[in-house]
Amino acid sequence: MKCKFGIVSIMLAGWALTATAQTKEKYYSEKFKDNIFISAGVGAQACVNPDNFDYGIGDAITPLIHLSVGKLFNPIWGVRGQVAGLWSTLYTEREQIKGTYAEIKNKKYFTLRADAMYNLSNSICGYNPDRLFTVSVFAGPGLTFAKTYGNQDKLNALINGSVGLMGQFNVSKYLDINIEARGEVSPSMFGSKSNAYTDGAVSLTAGVTYTFGGKKFISCGAKIDQDAINAEVNKYRSELAQAQSDLANAKNALANIKPVTKEVVKEVEVAGPRAVFFKIGSARIDDYGMVNIQLAAKILKANPDKKYKIAGYADKATGSAFNNQKLSERRAQAVYDAFIKEGVDAGQLELVGFGGTANMFGKDYLNRVVILE
């Protein structure tokens, strides 16, 4: 048994070396409360309602303030809600006996927005927490609330849409300085002309963003510990060589023993604990694991009165508790299905998934395992 277990261990250690070398590092927010932020900004907005085109748009530039709350799911994707507004300056026509004249109207309003944010710098160049400056794009729908032209007592809510570009200077893990440019369009509620179907606005603001607890992203990829893997492989090679030497000595000793009785003793081989290892995030059994399962299946079928437990585990250091529980159950189910396919009686097997647990063998990646005992 010791000899067989040593062979399987060397195969599994070799697989671990290959799988670790091929891991691509990605980052994400481990908990929902991580990477929640609040930001505020001030700047200017220009209204491009058609009424303003007759008189020039220069005087239609007004102040703008906004306040946002959002969350980053990973270094690339995030969402935020924003409230913005102040007033918008418009020209309207007033008729006189001998003609018309332009009257400036300041229309108060506020807008609620929902933005999806995509960080171009981290998407193209990879995540670097020490990067000084990043560029993101954002877009989303909104609702603009204001009293329409010609009906100053009625508050309307009109759907709008906007897109924009944001640059962020990384001051610290908690604080960023933002510069935002946004273009927005909505059905016209301010204009007096019959052909003024839409209102548009362009804005430029600067502000700050504060991230509660600081930006926290963890890697879901394993880091290579080459020396530790080589040491583990050499350890099992040494054990295998010793087991082979012990087996040869035992054969020689048995050959020299003269029988003193006619009693025949039948040795029954019983399967001891066996381990089938998996790649990160996977419940697929590789070729090395199938060799281990096929060897164990022969022993299980030879001892139909014995019961065995198939226990699935996951690496606690990566992934959420919910995902790790489901992953451990899928791994146990995969091993169970493999034994059934090899002809093992289902009544001999019990399934259990223990989810993400602290490492049992000194290395986190060795905890991605199913153990038969």
Coordinates of C-alpha atoms in Angstrom, one line a residue:
M1 CA 0.0 0.0 0.0
K2 CA 2.8 2.4 0.9
C3 CA 4.5 1.8 -2.5
K4 CA 1.3 2.4 -4.5
F5 CA 0.5 5.6 -2.5
G6 CA 4.0 6.9 -3.2
I7 CA 3.6 6.5 -6.9
V8 CA 0.3 8.3 -7.0
S9 CA 1.7 11.1 -4.8
I10 CA 4.6 11.7 -7.3
M11 CA 2.1 11.9 -10.1
L12 CA -0.1 14.4 -8.3
A13 CA 2.9 16.5 -7.3
G14 CA 4.0 16.7 -10.9
W15 CA 0.5 17.8 -11.9
A16 CA 0.5 20.5 -9.2
L17 CA 3.7 21.9 -10.7
T18 CA 2.2 22.2 -14.2
A19 CA -1.1 23.6 -13.1
T20 CA 0.5 26.2 -10.9
A21 CA 2.8 27.4 -13.7
Q22 CA -0.3 27.9 -16.0
T23 CA -2.4 29.9 -13.5
K24 CA -3.3 33.4 -14.7
E25 CA -3.6 36.0 -11.9
K26 CA -6.9 37.8 -11.5
Y27 CA -8.3 40.1 -8.8
Y28 CA -11.7 40.6 -7.2
S29 CA -13.4 42.0 -4.1
E30 CA -13.6 39.2 -1.6
K31 CA -16.5 40.8 0.5
F32 CA -19.4 43.0 -0.6
K33 CA -18.4 45.7 1.9
D34 CA -14.9 46.0 0.1
N35 CA -14.3 48.8 -2.4
I36 CA -17.4 50.9 -1.6
F37 CA -16.6 54.5 -2.4
I38 CA -18.1 58.0 -2.2
S39 CA -17.2 60.9 -4.4
A40 CA -18.1 64.5 -4.9
G41 CA -17.3 67.0 -7.8
V42 CA -17.8 70.5 -9.0
G43 CA -17.5 72.0 -12.4
A44 CA -19.5 73.6 -15.2
Q45 CA -22.3 72.5 -17.6
A46 CA -23.4 73.9 -20.9
C47 CA -27.0 73.4 -22.0
V48 CA -27.5 72.9 -25.8
N49 CA -31.2 73.4 -26.0
P50 CA -32.1 74.7 -29.6
D51 CA -33.5 78.0 -28.1
N52 CA -29.9 78.9 -27.1
F53 CA -28.5 78.5 -30.7
D54 CA -30.3 81.7 -31.7
Y55 CA -28.4 83.8 -29.2
G56 CA -25.1 82.0 -28.6
I57 CA -24.3 79.3 -26.1
G58 CA -21.6 81.1 -24.1
D59 CA -24.1 82.6 -21.5
A60 CA -25.7 79.1 -21.1
I61 CA -22.7 77.8 -19.1
T62 CA -23.7 77.2 -15.5
P63 CA -22.2 75.6 -12.4
L64 CA -22.7 71.9 -11.7
I65 CA -22.2 69.8 -8.6
H66 CA -22.6 66.0 -8.2
L67 CA -22.4 63.4 -5.4
S68 CA -21.8 59.7 -6.1
V69 CA -21.8 56.4 -4.2
G70 CA -20.6 53.2 -5.8
K71 CA -18.7 49.9 -5.6
L72 CA -15.8 48.3 -7.6
F73 CA -16.4 44.5 -8.1
N74 CA -12.8 44.1 -9.5
P75 CA -10.1 46.5 -10.8
I76 CA -12.0 46.7 -14.2
W77 CA -15.7 46.8 -13.5
G78 CA -17.8 49.0 -11.1
V79 CA -21.1 50.7 -10.7
R80 CA -22.3 53.9 -9.1
G81 CA -25.3 56.0 -8.4
Q82 CA -25.1 59.8 -8.8
V83 CA -27.2 62.9 -8.1
A84 CA -26.3 66.0 -9.9
G85 CA -27.7 69.4 -10.8
L86 CA -28.1 73.1 -9.9
W87 CA -29.6 75.2 -12.6
S88 CA -29.6 75.6 -16.4
T89 CA -29.6 78.9 -18.2
L90 CA -31.9 79.3 -21.3
Y91 CA -33.0 82.0 -23.7
T92 CA -36.7 82.4 -24.3
E93 CA -38.5 84.8 -26.7
R94 CA -40.9 87.4 -25.4
E95 CA -43.1 89.2 -27.9
Q96 CA -43.5 93.0 -27.9
I97 CA -45.5 95.2 -30.1
K98 CA -42.6 96.0 -32.4
G99 CA -40.8 92.7 -32.2
T100 CA -39.3 90.1 -29.8
Y101 CA -36.5 90.1 -27.3
A102 CA -34.5 87.4 -25.6
E103 CA -35.1 86.8 -21.9
I104 CA -32.7 84.7 -19.9
K105 CA -34.3 82.1 -17.7
N106 CA -32.5 80.0 -15.0
K107 CA -34.2 76.7 -14.7
K108 CA -33.5 74.7 -11.5
Y109 CA -33.2 70.9 -11.9
F110 CA -31.6 67.8 -10.6
T111 CA -30.7 64.4 -12.2
L112 CA -30.4 60.9 -10.8
R113 CA -27.9 58.7 -12.7
A114 CA -26.9 55.0 -12.7
D115 CA -23.4 54.5 -14.3
A116 CA -21.6 51.3 -15.3
M117 CA -17.8 52.0 -15.1
Y118 CA -15.1 50.2 -17.1
N119 CA -11.4 50.9 -16.3
L120 CA -9.5 50.9 -19.6
S121 CA -6.1 51.2 -18.0
N122 CA -6.5 48.1 -15.8
S123 CA -8.2 46.2 -18.6
I124 CA -5.5 46.8 -21.2
C125 CA -2.3 47.0 -19.0
G126 CA -3.3 44.8 -16.1
Y127 CA -4.0 45.7 -12.5
N128 CA -1.2 47.7 -10.7
P129 CA -2.1 49.2 -7.3
D130 CA 0.8 51.6 -7.6
R131 CA -0.3 53.1 -11.0
L132 CA -0.5 56.9 -10.7
F133 CA -3.2 57.6 -13.3
T134 CA -6.0 55.5 -14.8
V135 CA -8.6 56.2 -17.5
S136 CA -12.2 54.8 -17.3
V137 CA -15.3 55.1 -19.4
F138 CA -18.8 55.2 -18.0
A139 CA -22.4 55.2 -19.3
G140 CA -25.9 54.7 -18.1
P141 CA -29.5 55.9 -17.8
G142 CA -30.9 58.6 -15.6
L143 CA -34.0 60.7 -14.6
T144 CA -34.1 64.5 -14.8
F145 CA -36.5 66.3 -12.6
A146 CA -37.5 69.9 -13.4
K147 CA -40.5 72.2 -14.0
T148 CA -41.2 72.3 -17.7
Y149 CA -41.4 75.5 -19.8
G150 CA -44.8 77.0 -19.8
N151 CA -46.0 75.1 -16.8
Q152 CA -44.0 76.3 -13.8
D153 CA -46.2 74.4 -11.3
K154 CA -45.7 70.9 -12.7
L155 CA -42.6 68.8 -11.8
N156 CA -41.8 66.3 -14.6
A157 CA -39.3 63.4 -14.6
L158 CA -37.9 62.6 -18.0
I159 CA -35.6 59.7 -18.9
N160 CA -32.1 60.6 -20.1
G161 CA -28.9 58.8 -21.1
S162 CA -25.3 59.8 -20.9
V163 CA -21.7 58.7 -21.6
G164 CA -18.4 60.0 -20.3
L165 CA -14.7 59.7 -19.7
M166 CA -13.0 59.8 -16.3
G167 CA -9.4 60.2 -15.3
Q168 CA -8.2 59.3 -11.8
F169 CA -5.0 60.3 -10.0
N170 CA -4.1 57.7 -7.4
V171 CA -3.2 59.7 -4.3
S172 CA -3.4 56.7 -1.9
K173 CA -5.3 53.5 -1.4
Y174 CA -8.1 55.6 0.1
L175 CA -8.1 58.7 -2.0
D176 CA -8.3 59.6 -5.7
I177 CA -8.6 62.9 -7.5
N178 CA -11.1 62.7 -10.4
I179 CA -11.6 64.6 -13.7
E180 CA -14.9 63.8 -15.6
A181 CA -16.3 64.8 -18.9
R182 CA -19.9 63.8 -19.7
G183 CA -22.3 64.2 -22.5
E184 CA -26.1 63.8 -21.8
V185 CA -29.3 63.9 -23.9
S186 CA -33.0 63.8 -22.8
P187 CA -36.4 64.8 -24.1
S188 CA -36.9 68.6 -24.1
M189 CA -38.6 70.0 -21.0
F190 CA -37.1 73.5 -21.0
G191 CA -37.4 74.9 -24.5
S192 CA -40.2 77.0 -25.9
K193 CA -39.9 76.2 -29.6
S194 CA -42.2 73.6 -31.1
N195 CA -39.3 71.8 -32.7
A196 CA -37.2 71.6 -29.6
Y197 CA -37.6 67.8 -29.1
T198 CA -34.4 67.2 -27.1
D199 CA -32.2 68.9 -24.6
G200 CA -28.5 68.2 -24.5
A201 CA -25.8 69.0 -22.0
V202 CA -22.0 68.7 -21.8
S203 CA -20.2 69.0 -18.6
L204 CA -16.7 69.0 -17.1
T205 CA -16.0 68.5 -13.4
A206 CA -13.2 67.8 -10.9
G207 CA -13.5 66.2 -7.5
V208 CA -12.3 63.6 -5.1
T209 CA -13.2 59.9 -4.3
Y210 CA -12.8 58.2 -0.9
T211 CA -12.9 54.4 -0.7
F212 CA -14.0 53.1 2.7
G213 CA -11.3 50.9 4.2
G214 CA -9.1 51.4 1.1
K215 CA -9.0 49.6 -2.2
K216 CA -8.8 45.9 -1.4
F217 CA -8.5 43.3 -4.3
I218 CA -7.3 39.8 -3.7
S219 CA -5.8 37.4 -6.2
C220 CA -7.7 34.3 -7.2
G221 CA -4.6 32.8 -8.9
A222 CA -2.0 30.8 -7.1
K223 CA 1.6 31.9 -6.9
I224 CA 4.4 29.4 -7.9
D225 CA 6.5 28.0 -5.0
Q226 CA 8.9 26.1 -7.1
D227 CA 11.3 25.1 -4.3
A228 CA 8.4 23.7 -2.2
I229 CA 7.0 21.6 -5.0
N230 CA 10.5 20.2 -5.9
A231 CA 11.0 19.3 -2.2
E232 CA 7.7 17.5 -2.1
V233 CA 8.4 15.5 -5.2
N234 CA 11.9 14.5 -3.9
K235 CA 10.3 13.5 -0.6
Y236 CA 8.0 11.0 -2.3
R237 CA 10.7 9.7 -4.6
S238 CA 12.8 8.9 -1.5
E239 CA 9.8 7.2 0.2
L240 CA 9.2 5.2 -3.0
A241 CA 12.8 4.0 -3.2
Q242 CA 12.7 3.0 0.5
A243 CA 9.5 1.1 -0.1
Q244 CA 10.9 -0.8 -3.0
S245 CA 14.0 -1.7 -1.0
D246 CA 11.8 -2.9 1.9
L247 CA 9.7 -5.0 -0.5
A248 CA 12.8 -6.7 -2.0
N249 CA 14.1 -7.5 1.5
A250 CA 10.7 -8.9 2.4
K251 CA 10.6 -11.1 -0.7
N252 CA 14.1 -12.5 0.1
A253 CA 13.2 -13.2 3.7
L254 CA 10.0 -15.0 2.7
A255 CA 11.8 -17.1 0.1
N256 CA 14.1 -18.4 2.9
I257 CA 11.4 -19.3 5.4
K258 CA 10.4 -22.9 5.5
P259 CA 6.7 -23.6 6.0
V260 CA 5.8 -25.0 9.4
T261 CA 2.1 -25.4 9.0
K262 CA -0.4 -26.2 6.3
E263 CA -2.8 -23.5 7.5
V264 CA -3.6 -21.1 4.6
V265 CA -4.2 -17.4 5.5
K266 CA -5.9 -15.3 3.0
E267 CA -4.9 -11.7 3.0
V268 CA -7.7 -9.2 2.1
E269 CA -6.5 -5.9 0.8
V270 CA -8.6 -3.0 2.1
A271 CA -8.4 0.5 0.5
G272 CA -6.7 3.0 2.7
P273 CA -7.1 6.8 2.4
R274 CA -6.7 8.1 -1.1
A275 CA -6.5 11.6 -2.4
V276 CA -7.6 13.0 -5.8
F277 CA -6.4 16.6 -6.4
F278 CA -8.0 19.2 -8.6
K279 CA -7.0 22.4 -10.4
I280 CA -8.2 25.7 -9.0
G281 CA -11.9 26.3 -9.5
S282 CA -12.3 22.9 -11.3
A283 CA -14.2 19.7 -10.5
R284 CA -12.7 17.8 -13.4
I285 CA -10.7 14.7 -12.7
D286 CA -7.4 14.5 -14.7
D287 CA -5.6 11.4 -15.9
Y288 CA -3.5 11.1 -12.8
G289 CA -6.6 11.2 -10.6
M290 CA -8.3 8.5 -12.8
V291 CA -5.4 6.2 -12.2
N292 CA -5.8 6.6 -8.5
I293 CA -9.6 6.0 -8.7
Q294 CA -9.2 2.8 -10.9
L295 CA -6.7 1.3 -8.4
A296 CA -9.0 2.0 -5.5
A297 CA -12.1 0.7 -7.4
K298 CA -10.6 -2.8 -7.7
I299 CA -10.2 -3.0 -3.9
L300 CA -13.7 -1.6 -3.2
K301 CA -15.3 -4.2 -5.5
A302 CA -13.3 -6.9 -3.8
N303 CA -14.7 -5.8 -0.4
P304 CA -18.4 -5.2 -1.0
D305 CA -19.2 -5.2 2.7
K306 CA -17.0 -2.2 3.4
K307 CA -18.4 1.4 3.5
Y308 CA -16.3 4.4 2.3
K309 CA -16.7 8.1 2.6
I310 CA -16.0 10.5 -0.3
A311 CA -15.1 13.9 1.2
G312 CA -14.7 16.9 -1.0
Y313 CA -12.7 20.0 0.0
A314 CA -11.8 23.4 -1.4
D315 CA -9.0 26.0 -0.8
K316 CA -10.2 28.4 1.9
A317 CA -7.6 31.0 0.7
T318 CA -9.5 31.6 -2.6
G319 CA -13.1 32.1 -3.4
S320 CA -16.2 32.8 -1.2
A321 CA -17.5 30.4 1.4
F322 CA -20.7 29.7 -0.7
N323 CA -18.7 29.0 -3.9
N324 CA -16.2 26.8 -2.1
Q325 CA -19.1 24.7 -0.5
K326 CA -20.6 24.1 -4.0
L327 CA -17.2 23.4 -5.5
S328 CA -16.3 20.8 -2.8
E329 CA -19.7 19.0 -3.4
R330 CA -19.1 19.0 -7.2
R331 CA -15.6 17.5 -6.7
A332 CA -17.0 14.8 -4.4
Q333 CA -19.8 14.1 -6.9
A334 CA -17.3 13.7 -9.7
V335 CA -15.2 11.1 -7.8
Y336 CA -18.4 9.3 -6.8
D337 CA -19.6 9.2 -10.5
A338 CA -16.1 7.9 -11.5
F339 CA -16.3 5.0 -9.0
I340 CA -19.9 4.1 -10.1
K341 CA -18.6 4.0 -13.7
E342 CA -15.8 1.6 -12.6
G343 CA -18.5 -0.8 -11.3
V344 CA -18.4 0.1 -7.5
D345 CA -21.7 -0.5 -5.7
A346 CA -23.4 2.9 -4.8
G347 CA -24.3 1.4 -1.4
Q348 CA -20.6 1.4 -0.4
L349 CA -20.2 5.1 -0.9
E350 CA -21.2 8.2 1.1
L351 CA -20.8 11.8 -0.3
V352 CA -20.0 14.9 1.8
G353 CA -18.6 18.3 0.9
F354 CA -16.7 20.3 3.5
G355 CA -16.3 23.5 1.5
G356 CA -13.3 25.7 1.9
T357 CA -11.1 24.6 4.9
A358 CA -7.7 25.6 6.1
N359 CA -4.9 23.6 4.4
M360 CA -4.5 20.1 5.7
F361 CA -1.2 19.3 4.0
G362 CA 0.9 22.5 4.6
K363 CA 0.1 24.1 1.2
D364 CA -3.2 25.8 0.2
Y365 CA -3.2 24.3 -3.3
L366 CA -3.1 20.7 -1.8
N367 CA -6.5 21.5 -0.2
R368 CA -8.3 21.3 -3.6
V369 CA -8.8 17.6 -3.0
V370 CA -11.3 14.7 -2.6
I371 CA -10.3 12.1 0.0
L372 CA -11.6 8.5 0.1
E373 CA -11.5 6.8 3.5

